[in-house]
């Protein structure tokens, strides 16, 4: 009899190269198409989209998957993760995440090994930044220390030479009152050198002052949302609009940090209401928001959103906390990040695009974002991946936290009783 461990390591679906998904409504990346269609997949791409005909007979070379009127969406893109190995890739895929943006991986040998895994054999694809620039006082100083513009230029050039898809700087630090050690000249040297090499510059900022400095410097993307003081609509949000700044609030990570570290949160005046207030203000101002979780399995991390499942929590928090509509959140997890990160071959359901697809149950996710949790089937570049029947929870993550915050069982009451997680497929 297969154990839970073994079940988490193999694909349940037959090895087929040509698939037709029959009778589905689909979200094309911008709008929901309610007229039933058939979606054909061959060689990892969407080849035909045709109206559903109940009388149609399929050529035997096509393996049918019957949607029976269910909803199909593009594979989700998590715009902020941290990967350690193949288990995280499998876990992402089991929850419909077919592309992930890794926001710091070290040492270089690990980064190189992850690049060999990404996008292979039906696993999710990934992009990487390598190390993030930091200073000696940074909370996450791990060797890539930048003290001046000369260091900044050398750092970016090194990351680019090592294959970085984008570049990152860690703005938070341990100085009193959260003062940022980077001066503007150094920050702008990071940005300018990244842009000269065709890379976006991303800033990590979890409190107000670092966030404000990231805005002032002109960062392309800022990840996280301030936990201590909300962004001011005039002095903070307006410059973001003018600078075309993109935000990845990682609400589930900020929530996790505050919940798991109550004494620290109290002393630092961190509040999840503050976090969501900033995200809501950014959304109301029209700042582009991407879905990112900061999912990780690192023991040193103050919060532990879990890979894959936390993306669904993040989407719910963006709806209920930041005031985004379900369809806006779906775009923020599919077509928008594909555009921002230059992934032009995915993020939508169109002929010629990668067959990164998620078949849901019969509830419309543009009406109820929680419908994304009810996954029937996932395809990563056309390779079928059935949702996990059981889940191996990393030992660094408290089981109780996972069950309370990231439950995907059909009956939440079962999760509270501590029952094993099972697939929510019919």
PDB file of N, CA and C in Angstrom, residues 336-401:
ATOM      1  N   UNK A 336      -0.961  39.536 -14.802  1.00  0.00           N
ATOM      2  CA  UNK A 336      -0.156  40.693 -14.378  1.00  0.00           C
ATOM      3  C   UNK A 336       1.291  40.315 -14.068  1.00  0.00           C
ATOM      4  N   UNK A 337       1.540  39.319 -13.216  1.00  0.00           N
ATOM      5  CA  UNK A 337       2.942  38.961 -12.976  1.00  0.00           C
ATOM      6  C   UNK A 337       3.650  38.455 -14.229  1.00  0.00           C
ATOM      7  N   UNK A 338       2.906  37.789 -15.112  1.00  0.00           N
ATOM      8  CA  UNK A 338       3.525  37.356 -16.367  1.00  0.00           C
ATOM      9  C   UNK A 338       4.035  38.559 -17.144  1.00  0.00           C
ATOM     10  N   UNK A 339       3.258  39.633 -17.162  1.00  0.00           N
ATOM     11  CA  UNK A 339       3.667  40.854 -17.858  1.00  0.00           C
ATOM     12  C   UNK A 339       4.823  41.545 -17.147  1.00  0.00           C
ATOM     13  N   UNK A 340       4.731  41.667 -15.821  1.00  0.00           N
ATOM     14  CA  UNK A 340       5.762  42.381 -15.052  1.00  0.00           C
ATOM     15  C   UNK A 340       7.109  41.691 -15.162  1.00  0.00           C
ATOM     16  N   UNK A 341       7.128  40.369 -15.080  1.00  0.00           N
ATOM     17  CA  UNK A 341       8.397  39.634 -15.081  1.00  0.00           C
ATOM     18  C   UNK A 341       8.799  39.138 -16.470  1.00  0.00           C
ATOM     19  N   UNK A 342       8.106  39.595 -17.498  1.00  0.00           N
ATOM     20  CA  UNK A 342       8.497  39.252 -18.859  1.00  0.00           C
ATOM     21  C   UNK A 342       8.252  37.813 -19.236  1.00  0.00           C
ATOM     22  N   UNK A 343       7.273  37.180 -18.592  1.00  0.00           N
ATOM     23  CA  UNK A 343       6.933  35.783 -18.898  1.00  0.00           C
ATOM     24  C   UNK A 343       5.819  35.777 -19.932  1.00  0.00           C
ATOM     25  N   UNK A 344       6.153  36.158 -21.118  1.00  0.00           N
ATOM     26  CA  UNK A 344       5.142  36.408 -22.150  1.00  0.00           C
ATOM     27  C   UNK A 344       4.511  35.146 -22.721  1.00  0.00           C
ATOM     28  N   UNK A 345       5.030  33.989 -22.334  1.00  0.00           N
ATOM     29  CA  UNK A 345       4.493  32.724 -22.849  1.00  0.00           C
ATOM     30  C   UNK A 345       3.456  32.110 -21.931  1.00  0.00           C
ATOM     31  N   UNK A 346       3.060  32.825 -20.864  1.00  0.00           N
ATOM     32  CA  UNK A 346       2.132  32.241 -19.885  1.00  0.00           C
ATOM     33  C   UNK A 346       1.271  33.323 -19.239  1.00  0.00           C
ATOM     34  N   UNK A 347       0.451  32.913 -18.279  1.00  0.00           N
ATOM     35  CA  UNK A 347      -0.377  33.868 -17.560  1.00  0.00           C
ATOM     36  C   UNK A 347      -1.760  34.060 -18.146  1.00  0.00           C
ATOM     37  N   UNK A 348      -2.044  33.410 -19.263  1.00  0.00           N
ATOM     38  CA  UNK A 348      -3.356  33.529 -19.901  1.00  0.00           C
ATOM     39  C   UNK A 348      -3.662  32.239 -20.650  1.00  0.00           C
ATOM     40  N   UNK A 349      -4.929  32.066 -20.971  1.00  0.00           N
ATOM     41  CA  UNK A 349      -5.355  30.902 -21.750  1.00  0.00           C
ATOM     42  C   UNK A 349      -5.615  31.377 -23.174  1.00  0.00           C
ATOM     43  N   UNK A 350      -4.620  31.188 -24.017  1.00  0.00           N
ATOM     44  CA  UNK A 350      -4.684  31.579 -25.418  1.00  0.00           C
ATOM     45  C   UNK A 350      -3.917  30.555 -26.243  1.00  0.00           C
ATOM     46  N   UNK A 351      -4.287  30.414 -27.485  1.00  0.00           N
ATOM     47  CA  UNK A 351      -3.555  29.516 -28.382  1.00  0.00           C
ATOM     48  C   UNK A 351      -2.100  29.977 -28.469  1.00  0.00           C
ATOM     49  N   UNK A 352      -1.187  29.036 -28.324  1.00  0.00           N
ATOM     50  CA  UNK A 352       0.239  29.327 -28.387  1.00  0.00           C
ATOM     51  C   UNK A 352       0.885  29.530 -27.039  1.00  0.00           C
ATOM     52  N   UNK A 353       0.093  29.725 -25.995  1.00  0.00           N
ATOM     53  CA  UNK A 353       0.652  29.914 -24.659  1.00  0.00           C
ATOM     54  C   UNK A 353       0.997  28.566 -24.028  1.00  0.00           C
ATOM     55  N   UNK A 354       1.875  28.618 -23.019  1.00  0.00           N
ATOM     56  CA  UNK A 354       2.187  27.416 -22.246  1.00  0.00           C
ATOM     57  C   UNK A 354       0.915  26.840 -21.648  1.00  0.00           C
ATOM     58  N   UNK A 355       0.840  25.532 -21.629  1.00  0.00           N
ATOM     59  CA  UNK A 355      -0.319  24.873 -21.023  1.00  0.00           C
ATOM     60  C   UNK A 355      -0.104  24.736 -19.522  1.00  0.00           C
ATOM     61  N   UNK A 356      -0.021  25.890 -18.850  1.00  0.00           N
ATOM     62  CA  UNK A 356      -0.017  25.958 -17.391  1.00  0.00           C
ATOM     63  C   UNK A 356      -1.457  26.239 -16.986  1.00  0.00           C
ATOM     64  N   UNK A 357      -2.135  25.242 -16.465  1.00  0.00           N
ATOM     65  CA  UNK A 357      -3.576  25.332 -16.288  1.00  0.00           C
ATOM     66  C   UNK A 357      -4.002  24.696 -14.971  1.00  0.00           C
ATOM     67  N   UNK A 358      -5.111  25.214 -14.422  1.00  0.00           N
ATOM     68  CA  UNK A 358      -5.678  24.675 -13.183  1.00  0.00           C
ATOM     69  C   UNK A 358      -7.171  24.490 -13.395  1.00  0.00           C
ATOM     70  N   UNK A 359      -7.629  23.247 -13.265  1.00  0.00           N
ATOM     71  CA  UNK A 359      -9.045  22.942 -13.374  1.00  0.00           C
ATOM     72  C   UNK A 359      -9.660  22.962 -11.981  1.00  0.00           C
ATOM     73  N   UNK A 360     -10.644  23.845 -11.803  1.00  0.00           N
ATOM     74  CA  UNK A 360     -11.314  23.994 -10.515  1.00  0.00           C
ATOM     75  C   UNK A 360     -12.640  23.244 -10.518  1.00  0.00           C
ATOM     76  N   UNK A 361     -13.338  23.294  -9.408  1.00  0.00           N
ATOM     77  CA  UNK A 361     -14.673  22.719  -9.319  1.00  0.00           C
ATOM     78  C   UNK A 361     -15.661  23.676  -9.980  1.00  0.00           C
ATOM     79  N   UNK A 362     -16.923  23.551  -9.656  1.00  0.00           N
ATOM     80  CA  UNK A 362     -17.952  24.260 -10.409  1.00  0.00           C
ATOM     81  C   UNK A 362     -18.312  25.633  -9.854  1.00  0.00           C
ATOM     82  N   UNK A 363     -17.601  26.122  -8.844  1.00  0.00           N
ATOM     83  CA  UNK A 363     -17.889  27.455  -8.329  1.00  0.00           C
ATOM     84  C   UNK A 363     -16.992  28.475  -9.035  1.00  0.00           C
ATOM     85  N   UNK A 364     -17.581  29.594  -9.408  1.00  0.00           N
ATOM     86  CA  UNK A 364     -16.895  30.624 -10.194  1.00  0.00           C
ATOM     87  C   UNK A 364     -15.913  31.403  -9.318  1.00  0.00           C
ATOM     88  N   UNK A 365     -14.600  31.335  -9.599  1.00  0.00           N
ATOM     89  CA  UNK A 365     -13.624  32.059  -8.768  1.00  0.00           C
ATOM     90  C   UNK A 365     -13.685  33.575  -8.935  1.00  0.00           C
ATOM     91  N   UNK A 366     -14.326  34.061  -9.996  1.00  0.00           N
ATOM     92  CA  UNK A 366     -14.470  35.516 -10.121  1.00  0.00           C
ATOM     93  C   UNK A 366     -15.598  36.033  -9.230  1.00  0.00           C
ATOM     94  N   UNK A 367     -16.392  35.138  -8.697  1.00  0.00           N
ATOM     95  CA  UNK A 367     -17.442  35.506  -7.745  1.00  0.00           C
ATOM     96  C   UNK A 367     -17.010  35.221  -6.304  1.00  0.00           C
ATOM     97  N   UNK A 368     -16.257  34.149  -6.108  1.00  0.00           N
ATOM     98  CA  UNK A 368     -15.771  33.751  -4.789  1.00  0.00           C
ATOM     99  C   UNK A 368     -14.336  33.287  -4.929  1.00  0.00           C
ATOM    100  N   UNK A 369     -13.395  34.073  -4.442  1.00  0.00           N
ATOM    101  CA  UNK A 369     -11.980  33.763  -4.644  1.00  0.00           C
ATOM    102  C   UNK A 369     -11.587  32.459  -3.956  1.00  0.00           C
ATOM    103  N   UNK A 370     -12.314  32.061  -2.918  1.00  0.00           N
ATOM    104  CA  UNK A 370     -11.992  30.804  -2.235  1.00  0.00           C
ATOM    105  C   UNK A 370     -12.237  29.593  -3.117  1.00  0.00           C
ATOM    106  N   UNK A 371     -12.933  29.763  -4.238  1.00  0.00           N
ATOM    107  CA  UNK A 371     -13.148  28.655  -5.171  1.00  0.00           C
ATOM    108  C   UNK A 371     -11.832  28.151  -5.748  1.00  0.00           C
ATOM    109  N   UNK A 372     -10.770  28.967  -5.705  1.00  0.00           N
ATOM    110  CA  UNK A 372      -9.476  28.508  -6.225  1.00  0.00           C
ATOM    111  C   UNK A 372      -8.898  27.375  -5.388  1.00  0.00           C
ATOM    112  N   UNK A 373      -9.385  27.195  -4.175  1.00  0.00           N
ATOM    113  CA  UNK A 373      -8.886  26.112  -3.327  1.00  0.00           C
ATOM    114  C   UNK A 373      -9.387  24.746  -3.788  1.00  0.00           C
ATOM    115  N   UNK A 374     -10.483  24.734  -4.514  1.00  0.00           N
ATOM    116  CA  UNK A 374     -11.107  23.468  -4.906  1.00  0.00           C
ATOM    117  C   UNK A 374     -10.522  22.997  -6.233  1.00  0.00           C
ATOM    118  N   UNK A 375      -9.339  22.451  -6.176  1.00  0.00           N
ATOM    119  CA  UNK A 375      -8.579  22.079  -7.375  1.00  0.00           C
ATOM    120  C   UNK A 375      -8.855  20.628  -7.752  1.00  0.00           C
ATOM    121  N   UNK A 376      -9.216  20.427  -9.014  1.00  0.00           N
ATOM    122  CA  UNK A 376      -9.430  19.084  -9.543  1.00  0.00           C
ATOM    123  C   UNK A 376      -8.209  18.557 -10.282  1.00  0.00           C
ATOM    124  N   UNK A 377      -7.494  19.444 -10.973  1.00  0.00           N
ATOM    125  CA  UNK A 377      -6.352  18.994 -11.784  1.00  0.00           C
ATOM    126  C   UNK A 377      -5.446  20.183 -12.069  1.00  0.00           C
ATOM    127  N   UNK A 378      -4.158  19.907 -12.166  1.00  0.00           N
ATOM    128  CA  UNK A 378      -3.154  20.921 -12.521  1.00  0.00           C
ATOM    129  C   UNK A 378      -2.328  20.399 -13.685  1.00  0.00           C
ATOM    130  N   UNK A 379      -2.012  21.265 -14.627  1.00  0.00           N
ATOM    131  CA  UNK A 379      -1.070  20.957 -15.699  1.00  0.00           C
ATOM    132  C   UNK A 379       0.056  21.977 -15.670  1.00  0.00           C
ATOM    133  N   UNK A 380       1.282  21.512 -15.655  1.00  0.00           N
ATOM    134  CA  UNK A 380       2.449  22.383 -15.744  1.00  0.00           C
ATOM    135  C   UNK A 380       3.130  22.115 -17.075  1.00  0.00           C
ATOM    136  N   UNK A 381       3.056  23.076 -17.972  1.00  0.00           N
ATOM    137  CA  UNK A 381       3.539  22.934 -19.342  1.00  0.00           C
ATOM    138  C   UNK A 381       2.986  21.653 -19.975  1.00  0.00           C
ATOM    139  N   UNK A 382       1.702  21.443 -19.772  1.00  0.00           N
ATOM    140  CA  UNK A 382       1.014  20.319 -20.393  1.00  0.00           C
ATOM    141  C   UNK A 382       1.131  18.993 -19.679  1.00  0.00           C
ATOM    142  N   UNK A 383       1.931  18.927 -18.629  1.00  0.00           N
ATOM    143  CA  UNK A 383       2.106  17.673 -17.890  1.00  0.00           C
ATOM    144  C   UNK A 383       1.110  17.641 -16.737  1.00  0.00           C
ATOM    145  N   UNK A 384       0.241  16.626 -16.669  1.00  0.00           N
ATOM    146  CA  UNK A 384      -0.768  16.568 -15.599  1.00  0.00           C
ATOM    147  C   UNK A 384      -0.140  16.288 -14.242  1.00  0.00           C
ATOM    148  N   UNK A 385      -0.667  16.956 -13.243  1.00  0.00           N
ATOM    149  CA  UNK A 385      -0.226  16.760 -11.865  1.00  0.00           C
ATOM    150  C   UNK A 385      -1.464  16.746 -10.992  1.00  0.00           C
ATOM    151  N   UNK A 386      -1.753  15.612 -10.335  1.00  0.00           N
ATOM    152  CA  UNK A 386      -2.940  15.523  -9.495  1.00  0.00           C
ATOM    153  C   UNK A 386      -2.632  16.131  -8.133  1.00  0.00           C
ATOM    154  N   UNK A 387      -3.564  16.871  -7.521  1.00  0.00           N
ATOM    155  CA  UNK A 387      -3.323  17.423  -6.183  1.00  0.00           C
ATOM    156  C   UNK A 387      -2.939  16.332  -5.199  1.00  0.00           C
ATOM    157  N   UNK A 388      -2.115  16.677  -4.233  1.00  0.00           N
ATOM    158  CA  UNK A 388      -1.643  15.709  -3.249  1.00  0.00           C
ATOM    159  C   UNK A 388      -2.812  15.121  -2.459  1.00  0.00           C
ATOM    160  N   UNK A 389      -2.760  13.822  -2.251  1.00  0.00           N
ATOM    161  CA  UNK A 389      -3.761  13.166  -1.400  1.00  0.00           C
ATOM    162  C   UNK A 389      -3.403  13.336   0.071  1.00  0.00           C
ATOM    163  N   UNK A 390      -2.167  13.583   0.355  1.00  0.00           N
ATOM    164  CA  UNK A 390      -1.719  13.881   1.706  1.00  0.00           C
ATOM    165  C   UNK A 390      -0.624  14.914   1.588  1.00  0.00           C
ATOM    166  N   UNK A 391      -0.247  15.547   2.663  1.00  0.00           N
ATOM    167  CA  UNK A 391       0.756  16.604   2.592  1.00  0.00           C
ATOM    168  C   UNK A 391       1.802  16.389   3.667  1.00  0.00           C
ATOM    169  N   UNK A 392       3.058  16.387   3.264  1.00  0.00           N
ATOM    170  CA  UNK A 392       4.145  16.279   4.219  1.00  0.00           C
ATOM    171  C   UNK A 392       4.482  17.689   4.709  1.00  0.00           C
ATOM    172  N   UNK A 393       4.226  17.967   5.960  1.00  0.00           N
ATOM    173  CA  UNK A 393       4.476  19.295   6.497  1.00  0.00           C
ATOM    174  C   UNK A 393       5.907  19.359   6.999  1.00  0.00           C
ATOM    175  N   UNK A 394       6.704  20.319   6.499  1.00  0.00           N
ATOM    176  CA  UNK A 394       8.089  20.428   6.958  1.00  0.00           C
ATOM    177  C   UNK A 394       8.151  20.548   8.475  1.00  0.00           C
ATOM    178  N   UNK A 395       9.124  19.930   9.119  1.00  0.00           N
ATOM    179  CA  UNK A 395       9.186  19.953  10.580  1.00  0.00           C
ATOM    180  C   UNK A 395       9.407  21.340  11.155  1.00  0.00           C
ATOM    181  N   UNK A 396       9.880  22.286  10.335  1.00  0.00           N
ATOM    182  CA  UNK A 396      10.119  23.643  10.832  1.00  0.00           C
ATOM    183  C   UNK A 396       8.830  24.434  10.945  1.00  0.00           C
ATOM    184  N   UNK A 397       7.713  23.873  10.472  1.00  0.00           N
ATOM    185  CA  UNK A 397       6.434  24.578  10.499  1.00  0.00           C
ATOM    186  C   UNK A 397       5.487  23.875  11.457  1.00  0.00           C
ATOM    187  N   UNK A 398       4.893  24.639  12.360  1.00  0.00           N
ATOM    188  CA  UNK A 398       3.966  24.053  13.320  1.00  0.00           C
ATOM    189  C   UNK A 398       2.735  23.513  12.604  1.00  0.00           C
ATOM    190  N   UNK A 399       2.383  22.239  12.894  1.00  0.00           N
ATOM    191  CA  UNK A 399       1.224  21.643  12.230  1.00  0.00           C
ATOM    192  C   UNK A 399      -0.037  22.419  12.550  1.00  0.00           C
ATOM    193  N   UNK A 400      -0.192  22.822  13.804  1.00  0.00           N
ATOM    194  CA  UNK A 400      -1.388  23.554  14.196  1.00  0.00           C
ATOM    195  C   UNK A 400      -1.548  24.847  13.414  1.00  0.00           C
ATOM    196  N   UNK A 401      -0.420  25.534  13.157  1.00  0.00           N
ATOM    197  CA  UNK A 401      -0.504  26.789  12.396  1.00  0.00           C
ATOM    198  C   UNK A 401      -1.006  26.512  10.989  1.00  0.00           C
TER     199      UNK A 401
END
